[in-house]
Amino acid sequence: MLTCHVAVKCPDTLGLRIDQTVRMWYETLPWHGPSQQEVTERIITRAMTLVDQTAPLLPGVETALQLCREQGLKIGLASASPLKMLEQVLEIFNLRPYFDVLASAEALPYSKPHPQVYLNAARQPCDRSAQLRHAGRFVLTA
């Protein structure tokens, strides 16, 4: 039996938009079949189905949001995910009322970790836009 093993360096896609991730994988391992746009749409649809079915909200998220509200803080969400996906996830978990600002990098030339999505969120009307804080996977320093 003849076997063949091909080593491919996986692209670093952490923080990228889904369409950018699909494009990087296509450039790494081109495929025949569905277009990059169709693959992107399939991934988004599947991700939303899984979120809706499995409800993977981390413990303490709603408590943390309530605490921020009680302190009078404005809350924003900046993400590489499409805006419709952000809105749907927040609705699934009944968290939309906590958020004053939603910002998506879906139409921006650069995705995270580029700061543009954060800057766009900060430009939206907010009482304390000069006092921004980031909570997420990474700590950003000024």
CSV table of C-alpha atoms in Angstrom, one decimal:
chain,number,residue,atom,x,y,z
A,1,MET,CA,0.0,0.0,0.0
A,2,LEU,CA,1.4,3.3,-1.0
A,3,THR,CA,0.7,6.3,1.2
A,4,CYS,CA,1.6,9.9,0.7
A,5,HIS,CA,2.0,12.5,3.5
A,6,VAL,CA,2.1,16.2,2.6
A,7,ALA,CA,3.2,18.7,5.2
A,8,VAL,CA,1.5,22.1,4.9
A,9,LYS,CA,2.2,25.0,7.2
A,10,CYS,CA,-1.2,26.1,8.5
A,11,PRO,CA,-1.9,29.7,8.1
A,12,ASP,CA,-2.3,31.8,11.3
A,13,THR,CA,-5.9,32.9,11.2
A,14,LEU,CA,-6.6,33.9,14.8
A,15,GLY,CA,-8.7,37.1,14.9
A,16,LEU,CA,-9.2,37.2,11.1
A,17,ARG,CA,-12.6,37.6,9.5
A,18,ILE,CA,-14.1,34.4,8.2
A,19,ASP,CA,-13.7,35.5,4.5
A,20,GLN,CA,-10.0,36.2,5.1
A,21,THR,CA,-9.5,32.8,6.7
A,22,VAL,CA,-11.2,31.1,3.8
A,23,ARG,CA,-9.0,33.0,1.3
A,24,MET,CA,-5.8,32.1,3.2
A,25,TRP,CA,-6.8,28.4,3.2
A,26,TYR,CA,-7.6,28.6,-0.5
A,27,GLU,CA,-4.2,30.1,-1.2
A,28,THR,CA,-2.6,27.4,0.9
A,29,LEU,CA,-4.6,24.4,-0.4
A,30,PRO,CA,-6.7,25.4,-3.4
A,31,TRP,CA,-9.9,23.4,-3.9
A,32,HIS,CA,-12.3,22.6,-6.7
A,33,GLY,CA,-16.0,23.0,-5.9
A,34,PRO,CA,-17.8,25.7,-3.9
A,35,SER,CA,-16.5,29.3,-4.3
A,36,GLN,CA,-14.7,31.1,-1.5
A,37,GLN,CA,-17.9,33.1,-0.9
A,38,GLU,CA,-20.0,30.0,-0.7
A,39,VAL,CA,-17.6,28.4,1.8
A,40,THR,CA,-17.6,31.6,3.9
A,41,GLU,CA,-21.4,31.6,4.0
A,42,ARG,CA,-21.5,27.9,4.9
A,43,ILE,CA,-19.1,28.5,7.8
A,44,ILE,CA,-21.2,31.4,9.1
A,45,THR,CA,-24.4,29.4,8.8
A,46,ARG,CA,-22.9,26.4,10.5
A,47,ALA,CA,-21.4,28.4,13.3
A,48,MET,CA,-24.7,30.1,14.0
A,49,THR,CA,-26.5,26.7,14.1
A,50,LEU,CA,-23.9,25.4,16.6
A,51,VAL,CA,-24.2,28.5,18.8
A,52,ASP,CA,-28.0,28.2,18.8
A,53,GLN,CA,-28.0,24.4,19.5
A,54,THR,CA,-25.2,24.2,22.1
A,55,ALA,CA,-25.5,27.6,23.8
A,56,PRO,CA,-21.8,27.8,24.8
A,57,LEU,CA,-22.0,31.0,26.9
A,58,LEU,CA,-19.3,31.0,29.5
A,59,PRO,CA,-20.3,31.1,33.1
A,60,GLY,CA,-20.3,34.6,34.6
A,61,VAL,CA,-20.7,36.5,31.4
A,62,GLU,CA,-24.1,37.9,32.2
A,63,THR,CA,-23.1,38.7,35.8
A,64,ALA,CA,-20.1,40.6,34.5
A,65,LEU,CA,-22.3,42.6,32.1
A,66,GLN,CA,-24.8,43.3,34.9
A,67,LEU,CA,-21.9,44.5,37.1
A,68,CYS,CA,-20.7,46.9,34.4
A,69,ARG,CA,-24.2,48.3,33.9
A,70,GLU,CA,-24.6,48.8,37.7
A,71,GLN,CA,-21.4,50.8,37.6
A,72,GLY,CA,-22.8,53.0,34.8
A,73,LEU,CA,-20.4,51.7,32.2
A,74,LYS,CA,-21.2,51.8,28.5
A,75,ILE,CA,-20.4,48.4,26.8
A,76,GLY,CA,-19.3,47.9,23.3
A,77,LEU,CA,-18.5,44.8,21.2
A,78,ALA,CA,-15.8,45.0,18.5
A,79,SER,CA,-15.4,41.8,16.5
A,80,ALA,CA,-14.1,40.4,13.2
A,81,SER,CA,-17.3,38.5,12.8
A,82,PRO,CA,-20.1,39.8,10.6
A,83,LEU,CA,-22.5,42.2,12.2
A,84,LYS,CA,-25.5,39.9,11.6
A,85,MET,CA,-23.7,37.2,13.4
A,86,LEU,CA,-22.9,39.4,16.4
A,87,GLU,CA,-26.5,40.5,16.6
A,88,GLN,CA,-27.8,36.9,16.4
A,89,VAL,CA,-25.5,35.6,19.1
A,90,LEU,CA,-26.4,38.4,21.4
A,91,GLU,CA,-30.1,37.7,20.8
A,92,ILE,CA,-29.7,34.0,21.4
A,93,PHE,CA,-28.2,34.7,24.8
A,94,ASN,CA,-30.5,37.6,25.6
A,95,LEU,CA,-27.5,39.9,25.9
A,96,ARG,CA,-28.3,42.5,23.3
A,97,PRO,CA,-29.7,45.0,25.9
A,98,TYR,CA,-26.3,45.2,27.6
A,99,PHE,CA,-24.5,46.5,24.6
A,100,ASP,CA,-24.5,50.2,23.6
A,101,VAL,CA,-22.1,49.7,20.6
A,102,LEU,CA,-21.6,46.9,18.1
A,103,ALA,CA,-18.7,47.2,15.6
A,104,SER,CA,-17.7,44.7,13.0
A,105,ALA,CA,-14.6,44.5,10.9
A,106,GLU,CA,-16.5,42.7,8.1
A,107,ALA,CA,-16.3,45.7,5.7
A,108,LEU,CA,-12.9,47.0,6.8
A,109,PRO,CA,-9.8,46.5,4.7
A,110,TYR,CA,-8.0,45.0,7.8
A,111,SER,CA,-9.3,42.7,10.5
A,112,LYS,CA,-8.2,42.2,14.0
A,113,PRO,CA,-5.6,42.6,15.5
A,114,HIS,CA,-5.5,45.8,13.4
A,115,PRO,CA,-7.1,48.5,15.7
A,116,GLN,CA,-9.6,49.9,13.1
A,117,VAL,CA,-12.6,48.0,14.4
A,118,TYR,CA,-11.8,49.2,18.0
A,119,LEU,CA,-11.4,52.8,16.7
A,120,ASN,CA,-14.8,52.5,14.9
A,121,ALA,CA,-16.4,51.3,18.1
A,122,ALA,CA,-14.9,54.2,20.0
A,123,ARG,CA,-16.3,56.7,17.5
A,124,GLN,CA,-19.8,55.7,18.0
A,125,PRO,CA,-21.8,57.8,20.4
A,126,CYS,CA,-20.9,57.0,24.0
A,127,ASP,CA,-20.7,59.2,27.1
A,128,ARG,CA,-17.3,58.0,28.1
A,129,SER,CA,-15.5,57.3,24.8
A,130,ALA,CA,-12.3,58.8,26.2
A,131,GLN,CA,-12.1,56.1,28.8
A,132,LEU,CA,-12.0,52.9,26.8
A,133,ARG,CA,-11.0,49.6,28.2
A,134,HIS,CA,-10.5,46.3,26.4
A,135,ALA,CA,-11.5,42.9,27.7
A,136,GLY,CA,-10.8,39.9,25.5
A,137,ARG,CA,-8.3,37.3,24.5
A,138,PHE,CA,-5.5,39.8,24.3
A,139,VAL,CA,-4.5,42.8,26.3
A,140,LEU,CA,-3.8,45.9,24.1
A,141,THR,CA,-1.4,48.5,25.3
A,142,ALA,CA,-1.3,52.1,24.3
